[in-house]
CSV table of C-alpha atoms in Angstrom, one decimal:
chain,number,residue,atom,x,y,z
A,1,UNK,CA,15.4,43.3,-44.7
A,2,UNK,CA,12.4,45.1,-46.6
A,3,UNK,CA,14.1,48.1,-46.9
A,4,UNK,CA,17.4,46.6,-47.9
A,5,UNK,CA,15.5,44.6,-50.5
A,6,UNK,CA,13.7,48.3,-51.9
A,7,UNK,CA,17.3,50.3,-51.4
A,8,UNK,CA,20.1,48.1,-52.0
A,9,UNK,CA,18.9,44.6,-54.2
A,10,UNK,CA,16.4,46.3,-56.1
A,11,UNK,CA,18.4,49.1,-57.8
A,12,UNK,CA,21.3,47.2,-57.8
A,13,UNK,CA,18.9,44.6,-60.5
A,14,UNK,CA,17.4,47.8,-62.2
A,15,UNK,CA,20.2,50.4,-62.6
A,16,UNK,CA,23.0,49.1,-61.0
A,17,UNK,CA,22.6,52.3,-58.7
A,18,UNK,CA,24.2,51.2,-55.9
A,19,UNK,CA,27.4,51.4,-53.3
A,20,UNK,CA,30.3,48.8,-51.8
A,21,UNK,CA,30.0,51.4,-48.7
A,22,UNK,CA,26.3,51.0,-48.8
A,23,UNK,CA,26.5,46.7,-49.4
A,24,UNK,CA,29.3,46.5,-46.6
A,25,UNK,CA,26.7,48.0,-44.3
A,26,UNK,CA,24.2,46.4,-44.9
A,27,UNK,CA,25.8,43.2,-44.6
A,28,UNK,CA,27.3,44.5,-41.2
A,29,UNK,CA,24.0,45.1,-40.1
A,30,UNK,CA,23.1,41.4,-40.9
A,31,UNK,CA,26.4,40.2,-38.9
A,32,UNK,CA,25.6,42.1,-35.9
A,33,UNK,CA,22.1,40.9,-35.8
A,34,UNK,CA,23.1,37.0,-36.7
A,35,UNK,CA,26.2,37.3,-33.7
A,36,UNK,CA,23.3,39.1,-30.7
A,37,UNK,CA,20.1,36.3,-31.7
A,38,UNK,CA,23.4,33.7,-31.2
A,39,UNK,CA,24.6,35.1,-28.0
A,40,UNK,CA,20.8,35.5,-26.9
A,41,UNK,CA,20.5,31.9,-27.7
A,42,UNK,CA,23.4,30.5,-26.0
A,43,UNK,CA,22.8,32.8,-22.3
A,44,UNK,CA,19.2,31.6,-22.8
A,45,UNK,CA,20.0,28.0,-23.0
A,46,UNK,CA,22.6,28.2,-20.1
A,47,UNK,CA,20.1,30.1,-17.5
A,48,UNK,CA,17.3,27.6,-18.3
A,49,UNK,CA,19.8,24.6,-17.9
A,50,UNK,CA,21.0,25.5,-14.3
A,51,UNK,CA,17.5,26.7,-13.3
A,52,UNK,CA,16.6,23.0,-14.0
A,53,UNK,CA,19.2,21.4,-12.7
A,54,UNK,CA,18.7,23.6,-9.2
A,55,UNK,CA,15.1,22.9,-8.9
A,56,UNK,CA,15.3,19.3,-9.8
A,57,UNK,CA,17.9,19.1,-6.8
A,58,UNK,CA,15.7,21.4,-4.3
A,59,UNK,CA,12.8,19.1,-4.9
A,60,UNK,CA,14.7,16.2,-4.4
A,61,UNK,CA,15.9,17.6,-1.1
A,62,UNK,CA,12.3,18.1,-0.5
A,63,UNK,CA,11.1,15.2,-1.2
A,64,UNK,CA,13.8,13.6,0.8
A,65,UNK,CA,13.3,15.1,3.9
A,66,UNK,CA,9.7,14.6,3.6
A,67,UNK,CA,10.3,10.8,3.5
A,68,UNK,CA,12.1,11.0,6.7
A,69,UNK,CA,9.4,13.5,8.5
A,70,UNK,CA,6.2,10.8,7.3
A,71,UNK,CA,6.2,8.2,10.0
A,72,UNK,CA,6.3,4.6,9.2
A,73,UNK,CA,3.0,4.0,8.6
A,74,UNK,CA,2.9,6.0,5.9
A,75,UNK,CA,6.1,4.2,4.5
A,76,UNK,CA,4.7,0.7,4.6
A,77,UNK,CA,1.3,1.7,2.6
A,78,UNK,CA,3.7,2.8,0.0
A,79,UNK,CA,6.2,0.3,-2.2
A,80,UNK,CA,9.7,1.1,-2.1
A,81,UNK,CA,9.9,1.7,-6.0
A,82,UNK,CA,7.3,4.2,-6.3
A,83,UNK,CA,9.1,6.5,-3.4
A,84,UNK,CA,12.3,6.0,-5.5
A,85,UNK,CA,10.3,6.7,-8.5
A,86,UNK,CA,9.0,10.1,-7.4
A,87,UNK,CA,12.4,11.5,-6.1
A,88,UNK,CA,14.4,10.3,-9.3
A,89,UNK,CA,12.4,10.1,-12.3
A,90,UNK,CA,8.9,12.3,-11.4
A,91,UNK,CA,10.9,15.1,-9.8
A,92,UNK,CA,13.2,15.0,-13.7
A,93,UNK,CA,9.6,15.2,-15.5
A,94,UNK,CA,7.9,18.1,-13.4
A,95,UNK,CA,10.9,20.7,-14.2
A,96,UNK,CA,11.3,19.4,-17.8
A,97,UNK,CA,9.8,22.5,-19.1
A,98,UNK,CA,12.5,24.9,-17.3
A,99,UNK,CA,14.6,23.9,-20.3
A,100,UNK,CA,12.8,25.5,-22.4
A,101,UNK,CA,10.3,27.7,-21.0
A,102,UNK,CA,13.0,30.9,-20.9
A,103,UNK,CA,13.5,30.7,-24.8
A,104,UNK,CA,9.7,30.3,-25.1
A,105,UNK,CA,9.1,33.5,-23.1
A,106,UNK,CA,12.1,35.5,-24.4
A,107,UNK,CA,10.8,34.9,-27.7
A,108,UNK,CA,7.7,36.7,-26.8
A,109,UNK,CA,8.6,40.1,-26.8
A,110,UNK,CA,9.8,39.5,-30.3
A,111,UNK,CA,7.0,37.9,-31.6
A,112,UNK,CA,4.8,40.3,-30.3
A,113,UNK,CA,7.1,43.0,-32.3
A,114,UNK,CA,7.2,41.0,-35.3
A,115,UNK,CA,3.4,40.8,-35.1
A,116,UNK,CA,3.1,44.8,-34.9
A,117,UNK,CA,5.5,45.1,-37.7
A,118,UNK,CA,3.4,42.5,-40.1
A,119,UNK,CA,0.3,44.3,-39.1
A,120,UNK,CA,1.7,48.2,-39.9
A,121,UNK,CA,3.0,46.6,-42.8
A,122,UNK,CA,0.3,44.8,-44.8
A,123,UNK,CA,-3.1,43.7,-43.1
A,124,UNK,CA,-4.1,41.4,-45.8
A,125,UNK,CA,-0.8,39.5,-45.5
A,126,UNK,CA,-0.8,39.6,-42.0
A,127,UNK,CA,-4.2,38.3,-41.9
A,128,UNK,CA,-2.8,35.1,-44.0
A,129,UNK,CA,0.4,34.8,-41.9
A,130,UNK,CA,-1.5,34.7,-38.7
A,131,UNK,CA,-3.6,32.2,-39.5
A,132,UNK,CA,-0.6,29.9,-38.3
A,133,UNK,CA,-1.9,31.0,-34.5
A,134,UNK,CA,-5.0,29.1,-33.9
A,135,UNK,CA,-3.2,25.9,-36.4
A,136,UNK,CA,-0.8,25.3,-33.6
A,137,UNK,CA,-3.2,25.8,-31.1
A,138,UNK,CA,-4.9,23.1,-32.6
A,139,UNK,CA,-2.4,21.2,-33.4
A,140,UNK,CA,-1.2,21.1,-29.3
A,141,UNK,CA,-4.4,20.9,-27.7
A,142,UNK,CA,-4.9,17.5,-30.2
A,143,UNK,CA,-1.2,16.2,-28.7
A,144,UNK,CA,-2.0,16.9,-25.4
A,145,UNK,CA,-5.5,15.5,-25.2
A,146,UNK,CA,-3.6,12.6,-26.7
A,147,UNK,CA,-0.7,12.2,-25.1
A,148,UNK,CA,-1.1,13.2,-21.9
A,149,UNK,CA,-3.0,9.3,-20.3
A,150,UNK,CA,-0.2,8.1,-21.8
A,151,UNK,CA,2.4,9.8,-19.8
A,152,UNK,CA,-0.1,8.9,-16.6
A,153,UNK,CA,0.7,5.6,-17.4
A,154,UNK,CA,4.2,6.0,-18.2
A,155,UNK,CA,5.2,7.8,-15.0
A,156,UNK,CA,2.8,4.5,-13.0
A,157,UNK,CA,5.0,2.5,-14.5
A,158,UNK,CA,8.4,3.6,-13.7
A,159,UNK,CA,7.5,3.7,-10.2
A,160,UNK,CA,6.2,-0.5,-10.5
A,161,UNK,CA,9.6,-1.0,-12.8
A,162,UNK,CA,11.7,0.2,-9.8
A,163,UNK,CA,9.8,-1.6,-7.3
A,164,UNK,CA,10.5,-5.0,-9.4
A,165,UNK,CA,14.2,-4.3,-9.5
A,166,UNK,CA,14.1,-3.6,-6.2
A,167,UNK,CA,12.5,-6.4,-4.3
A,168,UNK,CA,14.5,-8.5,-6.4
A,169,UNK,CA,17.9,-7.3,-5.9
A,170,UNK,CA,17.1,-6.4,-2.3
A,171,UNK,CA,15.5,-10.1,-1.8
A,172,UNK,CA,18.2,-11.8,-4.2
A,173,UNK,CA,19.4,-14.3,-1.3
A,174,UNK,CA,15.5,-15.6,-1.4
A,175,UNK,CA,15.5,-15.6,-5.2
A,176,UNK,CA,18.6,-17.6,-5.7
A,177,UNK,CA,17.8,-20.2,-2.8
A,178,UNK,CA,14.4,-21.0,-3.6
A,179,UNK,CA,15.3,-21.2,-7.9
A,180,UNK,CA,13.3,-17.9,-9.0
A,181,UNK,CA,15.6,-16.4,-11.4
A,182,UNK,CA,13.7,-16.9,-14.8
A,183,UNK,CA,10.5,-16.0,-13.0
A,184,UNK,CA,12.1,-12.4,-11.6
A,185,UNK,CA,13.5,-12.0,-15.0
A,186,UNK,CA,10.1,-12.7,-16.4
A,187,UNK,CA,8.0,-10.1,-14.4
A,188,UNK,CA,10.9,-7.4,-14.9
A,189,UNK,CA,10.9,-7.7,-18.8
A,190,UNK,CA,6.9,-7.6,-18.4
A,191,UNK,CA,7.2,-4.2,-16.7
A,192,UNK,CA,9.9,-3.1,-19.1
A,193,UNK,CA,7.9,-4.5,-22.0
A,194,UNK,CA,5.0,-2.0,-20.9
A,195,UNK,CA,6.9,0.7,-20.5
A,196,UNK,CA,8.0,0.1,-24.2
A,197,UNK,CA,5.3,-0.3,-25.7
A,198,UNK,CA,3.7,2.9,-23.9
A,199,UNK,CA,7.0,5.0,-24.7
A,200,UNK,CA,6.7,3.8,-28.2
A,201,UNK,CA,2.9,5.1,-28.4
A,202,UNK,CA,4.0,8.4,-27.4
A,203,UNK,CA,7.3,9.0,-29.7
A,204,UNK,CA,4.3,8.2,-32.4
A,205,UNK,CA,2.3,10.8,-31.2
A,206,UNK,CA,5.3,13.1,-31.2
A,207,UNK,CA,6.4,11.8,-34.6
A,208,UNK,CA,3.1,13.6,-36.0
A,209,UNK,CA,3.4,16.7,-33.7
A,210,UNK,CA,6.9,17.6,-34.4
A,211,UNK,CA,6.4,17.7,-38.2
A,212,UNK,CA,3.1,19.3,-38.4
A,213,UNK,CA,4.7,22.2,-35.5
A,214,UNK,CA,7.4,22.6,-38.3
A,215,UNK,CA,5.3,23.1,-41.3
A,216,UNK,CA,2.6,25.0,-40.2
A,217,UNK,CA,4.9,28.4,-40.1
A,218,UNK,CA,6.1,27.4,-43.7
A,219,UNK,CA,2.9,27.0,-45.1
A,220,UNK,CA,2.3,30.5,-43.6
A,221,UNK,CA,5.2,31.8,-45.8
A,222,UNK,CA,4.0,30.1,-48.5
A,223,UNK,CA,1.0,31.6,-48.4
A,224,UNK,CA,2.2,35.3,-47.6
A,225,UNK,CA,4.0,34.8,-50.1
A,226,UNK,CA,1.1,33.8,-52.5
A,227,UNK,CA,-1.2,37.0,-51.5
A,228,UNK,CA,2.0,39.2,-51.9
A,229,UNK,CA,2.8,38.5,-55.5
A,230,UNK,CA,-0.7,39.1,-55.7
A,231,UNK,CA,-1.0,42.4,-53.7
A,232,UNK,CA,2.1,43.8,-55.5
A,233,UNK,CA,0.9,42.6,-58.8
A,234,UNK,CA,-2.6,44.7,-57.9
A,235,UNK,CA,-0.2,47.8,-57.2
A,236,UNK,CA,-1.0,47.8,-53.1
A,237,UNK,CA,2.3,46.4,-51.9
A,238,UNK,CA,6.2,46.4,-52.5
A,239,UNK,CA,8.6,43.6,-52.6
A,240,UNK,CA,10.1,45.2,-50.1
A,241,UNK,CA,6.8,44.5,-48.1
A,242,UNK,CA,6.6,40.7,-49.5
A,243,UNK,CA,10.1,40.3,-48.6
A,244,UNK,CA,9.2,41.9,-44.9
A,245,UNK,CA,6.4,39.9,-44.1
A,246,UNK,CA,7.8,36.6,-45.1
A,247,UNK,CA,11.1,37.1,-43.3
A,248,UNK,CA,8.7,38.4,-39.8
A,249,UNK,CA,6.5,35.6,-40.2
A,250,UNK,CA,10.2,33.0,-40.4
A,251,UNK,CA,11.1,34.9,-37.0
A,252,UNK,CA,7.9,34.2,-36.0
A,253,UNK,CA,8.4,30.4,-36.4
A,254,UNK,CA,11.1,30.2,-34.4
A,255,UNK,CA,8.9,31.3,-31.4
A,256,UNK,CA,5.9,29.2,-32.3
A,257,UNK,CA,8.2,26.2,-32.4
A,258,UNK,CA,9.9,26.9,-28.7
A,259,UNK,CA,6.3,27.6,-27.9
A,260,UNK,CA,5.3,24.2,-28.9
A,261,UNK,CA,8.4,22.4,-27.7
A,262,UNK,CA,7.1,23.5,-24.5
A,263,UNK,CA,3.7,22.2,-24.5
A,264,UNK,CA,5.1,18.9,-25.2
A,265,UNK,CA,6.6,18.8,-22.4
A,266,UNK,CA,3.6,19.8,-20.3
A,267,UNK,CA,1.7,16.6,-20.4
A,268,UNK,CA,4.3,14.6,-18.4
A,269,UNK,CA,5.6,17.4,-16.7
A,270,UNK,CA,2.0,17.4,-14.9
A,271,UNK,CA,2.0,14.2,-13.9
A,272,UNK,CA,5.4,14.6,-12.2
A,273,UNK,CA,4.2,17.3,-10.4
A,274,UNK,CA,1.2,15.8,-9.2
A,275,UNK,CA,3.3,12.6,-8.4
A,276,UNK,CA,5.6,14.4,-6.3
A,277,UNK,CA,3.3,17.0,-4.5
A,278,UNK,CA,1.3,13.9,-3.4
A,279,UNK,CA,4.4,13.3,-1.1
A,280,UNK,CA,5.2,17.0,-0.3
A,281,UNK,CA,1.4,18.1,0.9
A,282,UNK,CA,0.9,14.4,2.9
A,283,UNK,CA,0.6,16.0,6.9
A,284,UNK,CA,2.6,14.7,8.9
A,285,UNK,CA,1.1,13.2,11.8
A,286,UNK,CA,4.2,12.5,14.4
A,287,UNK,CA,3.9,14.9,17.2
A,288,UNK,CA,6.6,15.9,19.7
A,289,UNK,CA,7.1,17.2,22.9
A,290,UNK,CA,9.5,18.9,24.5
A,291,UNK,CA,10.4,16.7,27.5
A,292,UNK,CA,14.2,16.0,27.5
A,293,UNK,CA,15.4,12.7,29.3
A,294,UNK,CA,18.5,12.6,31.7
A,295,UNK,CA,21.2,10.5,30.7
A,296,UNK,CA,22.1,7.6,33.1
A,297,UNK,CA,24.3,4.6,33.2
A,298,UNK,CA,22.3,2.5,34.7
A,299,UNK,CA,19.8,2.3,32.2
A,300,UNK,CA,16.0,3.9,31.2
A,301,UNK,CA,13.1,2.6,33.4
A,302,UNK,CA,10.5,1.0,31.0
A,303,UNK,CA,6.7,0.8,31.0
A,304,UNK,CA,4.0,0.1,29.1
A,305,UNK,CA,0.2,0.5,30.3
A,306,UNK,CA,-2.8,-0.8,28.6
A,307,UNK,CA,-0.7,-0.7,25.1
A,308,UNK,CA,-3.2,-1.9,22.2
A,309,UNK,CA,-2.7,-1.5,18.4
A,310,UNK,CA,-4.2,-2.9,15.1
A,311,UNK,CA,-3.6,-2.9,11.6
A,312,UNK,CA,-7.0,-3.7,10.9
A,313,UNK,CA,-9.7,-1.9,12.9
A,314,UNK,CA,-11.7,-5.1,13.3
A,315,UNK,CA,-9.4,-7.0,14.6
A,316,UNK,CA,-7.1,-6.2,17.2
A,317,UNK,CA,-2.9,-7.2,17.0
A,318,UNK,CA,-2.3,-6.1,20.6
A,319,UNK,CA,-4.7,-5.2,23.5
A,320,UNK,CA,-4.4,-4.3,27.1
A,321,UNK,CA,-0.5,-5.1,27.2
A,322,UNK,CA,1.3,-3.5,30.2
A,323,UNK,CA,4.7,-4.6,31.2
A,324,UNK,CA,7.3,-2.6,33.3
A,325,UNK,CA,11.3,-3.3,32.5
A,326,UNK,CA,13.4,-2.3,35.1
A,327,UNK,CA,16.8,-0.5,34.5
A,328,UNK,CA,19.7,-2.5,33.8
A,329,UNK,CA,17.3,-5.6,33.0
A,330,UNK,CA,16.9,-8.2,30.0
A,331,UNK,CA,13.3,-9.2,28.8
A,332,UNK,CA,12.7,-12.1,26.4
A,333,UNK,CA,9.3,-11.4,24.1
A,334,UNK,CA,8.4,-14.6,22.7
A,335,UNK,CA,5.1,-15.5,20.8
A,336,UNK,CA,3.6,-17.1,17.4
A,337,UNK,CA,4.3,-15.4,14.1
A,338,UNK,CA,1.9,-12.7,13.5
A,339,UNK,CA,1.5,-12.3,17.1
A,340,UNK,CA,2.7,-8.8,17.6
A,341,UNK,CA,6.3,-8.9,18.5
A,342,UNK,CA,7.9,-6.9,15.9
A,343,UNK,CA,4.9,-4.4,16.0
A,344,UNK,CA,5.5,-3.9,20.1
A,345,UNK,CA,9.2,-3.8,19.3
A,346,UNK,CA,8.7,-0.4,16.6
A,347,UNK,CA,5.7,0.9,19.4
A,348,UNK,CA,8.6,0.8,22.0
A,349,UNK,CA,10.7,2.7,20.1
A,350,UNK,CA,7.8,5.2,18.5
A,351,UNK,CA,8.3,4.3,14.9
A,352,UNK,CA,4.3,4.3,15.5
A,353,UNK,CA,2.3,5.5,17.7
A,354,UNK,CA,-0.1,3.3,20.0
A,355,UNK,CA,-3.9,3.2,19.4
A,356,UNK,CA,-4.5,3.1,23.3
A,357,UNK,CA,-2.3,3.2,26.3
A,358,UNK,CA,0.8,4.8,26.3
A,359,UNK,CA,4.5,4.0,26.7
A,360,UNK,CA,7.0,5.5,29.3
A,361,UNK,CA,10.7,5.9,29.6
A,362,UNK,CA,11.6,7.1,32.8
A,363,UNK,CA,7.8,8.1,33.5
A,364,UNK,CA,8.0,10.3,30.6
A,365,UNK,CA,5.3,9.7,27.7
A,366,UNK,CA,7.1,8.5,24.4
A,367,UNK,CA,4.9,11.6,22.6
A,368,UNK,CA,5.8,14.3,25.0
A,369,UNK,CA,9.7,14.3,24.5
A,370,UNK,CA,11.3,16.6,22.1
A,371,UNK,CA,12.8,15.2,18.5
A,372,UNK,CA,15.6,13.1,18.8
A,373,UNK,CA,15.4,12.2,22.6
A,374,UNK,CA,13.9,8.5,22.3
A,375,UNK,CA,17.2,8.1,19.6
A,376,UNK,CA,19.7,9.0,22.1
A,377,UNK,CA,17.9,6.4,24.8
A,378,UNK,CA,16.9,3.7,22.7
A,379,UNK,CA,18.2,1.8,19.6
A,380,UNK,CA,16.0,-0.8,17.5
A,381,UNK,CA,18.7,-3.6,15.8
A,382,UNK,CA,16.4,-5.4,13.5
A,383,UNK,CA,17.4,-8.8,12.3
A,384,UNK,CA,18.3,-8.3,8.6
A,385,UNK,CA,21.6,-5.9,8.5
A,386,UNK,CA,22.0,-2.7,6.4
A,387,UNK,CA,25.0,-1.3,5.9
A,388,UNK,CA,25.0,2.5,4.2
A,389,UNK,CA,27.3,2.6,1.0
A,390,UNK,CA,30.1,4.1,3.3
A,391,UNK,CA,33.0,2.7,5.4
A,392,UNK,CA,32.9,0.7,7.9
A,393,UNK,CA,33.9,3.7,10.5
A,394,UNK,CA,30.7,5.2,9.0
A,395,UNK,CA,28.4,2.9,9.7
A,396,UNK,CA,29.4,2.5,13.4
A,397,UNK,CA,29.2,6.3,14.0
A,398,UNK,CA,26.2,7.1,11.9
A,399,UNK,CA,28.3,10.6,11.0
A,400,UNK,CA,28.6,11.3,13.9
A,401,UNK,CA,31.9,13.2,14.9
A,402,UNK,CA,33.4,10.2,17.6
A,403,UNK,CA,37.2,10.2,18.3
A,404,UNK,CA,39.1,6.8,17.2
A,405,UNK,CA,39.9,5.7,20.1
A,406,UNK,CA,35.6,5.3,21.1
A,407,UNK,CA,35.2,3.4,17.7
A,408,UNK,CA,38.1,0.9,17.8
């Protein structure tokens, strides 16, 4: 641009001294460069939007089949709308910055060759123009300091939002029977109320960042543009070198604006992370075997010796319990509520482990056979159904591949 400003513009104002050959290629020049920074743009935008969309579905894989490895324990000290929360929403806010980042470091290389150019250039107006470095600096450590509680909250939350909606469309039998409508409508739009008010803080925040991001380059140009009248009316610059510098340092904006785009997103693309890898880096505690049972139509031998289990460590739920079931047998467990029956029932079936004794099928330890043995001996049928959102084949076989005739 400089030198088509000293070559072409300039003589063209002075002494007319100039060419349509020379024009037409300069403009060509101009056309090629416009028509490869738009085809950059669009391949840069279209990696970064599948490389988002791929990771946000390989963590939610993750974090899917680390639900299922975490035994029930685990489950039950955690409310069903926070583990919906970090698979949908927190897994969406931890990759946020894909979107972005690939522009932010393909724009590096030229910023870091716009920066040379400036500097060979003029080093008193490169000096001015890159002043604009430690502004937005500045200017994003301030958002993020500010910002980033907020999104803390924000992410909290969701996970509490979907954990209303849940229990009450989950439990909406025991809402409509007992007359709670307005008060389940009540705590949702409290939730949701939050979550406004805290999403409005932040787009406030935002409001001031955006702006200031955008005018911090142009108040560079401005002011390279102030020095360079001034160096060229001194005699130690060009307008060719004016013209240069201002046009580098608008290139240069461009990256310090995807730069900053993507420091917003960092605040509450942390906190998704951190949501999420608090599920992924929880140990799993189930241990397995590798004892394998043999089928048999008659039925599994049952026993339990000196079974005890608590839920708090001072008091004890069940203690000393030994029973034997014999093949082919039916056993009534009755008791109070709170008395341990549905506890024993999950300890027969290892959705938890025992805190003393043991339980055998066929005088084989429950934690010494292999995954997926105890599910091909023994079924738990709770008594609330759930039906998965398939058909009703689907639910009887569980996907499993079963022939027609063994269904109906």
């Amino acid at each position: 641009l400089g030198w088509s400003t000293d070559h072409v513009l300039l003589p063209a104002f002075d002494e007319g001294a100039t060419t349509a050959g020379l024009v037409i290629a300069v403009l060509a020049l101009f056309v090629g460069v416009a028509i490869l920074r738009a085809v950059g743009i669009v391949a840069r935008r279209l990696g970064a939007g599948v490389m988002q969309y791929r990771m946000q579905a390989a963590y939610r894989r993750e974090v899917t089949a680390q639900y299922l490895r975490l035994p029930m324990a685990w489950h039950q000290r955690h409310p069903t709308g926070q583990l919906l929360s970090n698979a949908n929403s927190d897994v969406e806010a931890a990759w946020a910055p894909i979107a972005p980042l690939p522009m932010a470091v393909g724009t590096i290389a030229m910023l870091v060759i716009a920066v040379v150019q400036m500097l060979l250039v003029d080093l008193t107006m490169a000096g001015v123009g890159l002043l604009v470095f430690p502004l937005v600096t500045v200017a994003t450590l301030v958002y993020q300091h500010l910002s980033s509680p907020l999104f803390t909250q924000i992410q909290a939350l969701r996970a509490e939002l979907s954990e209303v909606a849940h229990e009450s469309f989950d439990g909406a039998m025991v809402v409509k029977t007992l007359g709670r409508e307005s008060e389940e409508t009540a705590r949702f739009a409290e939730k949701a109320n939050q979550l406004r008010d805290l999403g409005i803080r932040v787009g406030r925040i935002r409001a001031m960042f955006d702006p200031i991001l955008e005018a911090i380059p142009s108040l560079g140009v401005l002011g390279v543009l102030g020095v360079g009248v001034w160096q060229v009316d001194q005699g130690n610059a060009g307008a060719g070198d004016v013209v240069t510098i201002a046009y580098l340092l608008t290139i240069v904006a461009f990256p310090i604006r995807s730069i900053g785009w993507l420091f917003g997103e960092f605040p509450r693309s942390v906190v998704g992370f951190r949501r999420v890898h608090r599920v992924l880096d929880e140990k799993v505690t189930t241990e397995y075997g590798d004892a394998h049972l043999a089928p048999s139509a008659a039925g599994a031998r049952l026993e339990v010796e000196d079974l005890g289990f608590s839920y708090d460590p001072d008091r004890h739920l069940l203690q000393d319990l030994s029973f034997v079931v014999e093949p082919g047998s039916t056993v009534a467990v009755v008791g109070e509520t709170a008395s341990g029956k549905s506890t024993l029932t999950t300890l027969l079936t290892r959705l938890v482990d025992p805190l003393a004794g043991r339980v055998l099928v066929d005088g084989t330890d429950l934690r010494d056979l292999a995954p997926g043995q105890l599910a091909g001996h023994a079924a738990l049928v709770p008594q609330s159904a759930f039906l998965f959102d398939d058909t009703v084949r689907g639910n009887v076989t569980l996907g499993e591949d079963v022939a027609d005739e063994d269904v109906w």
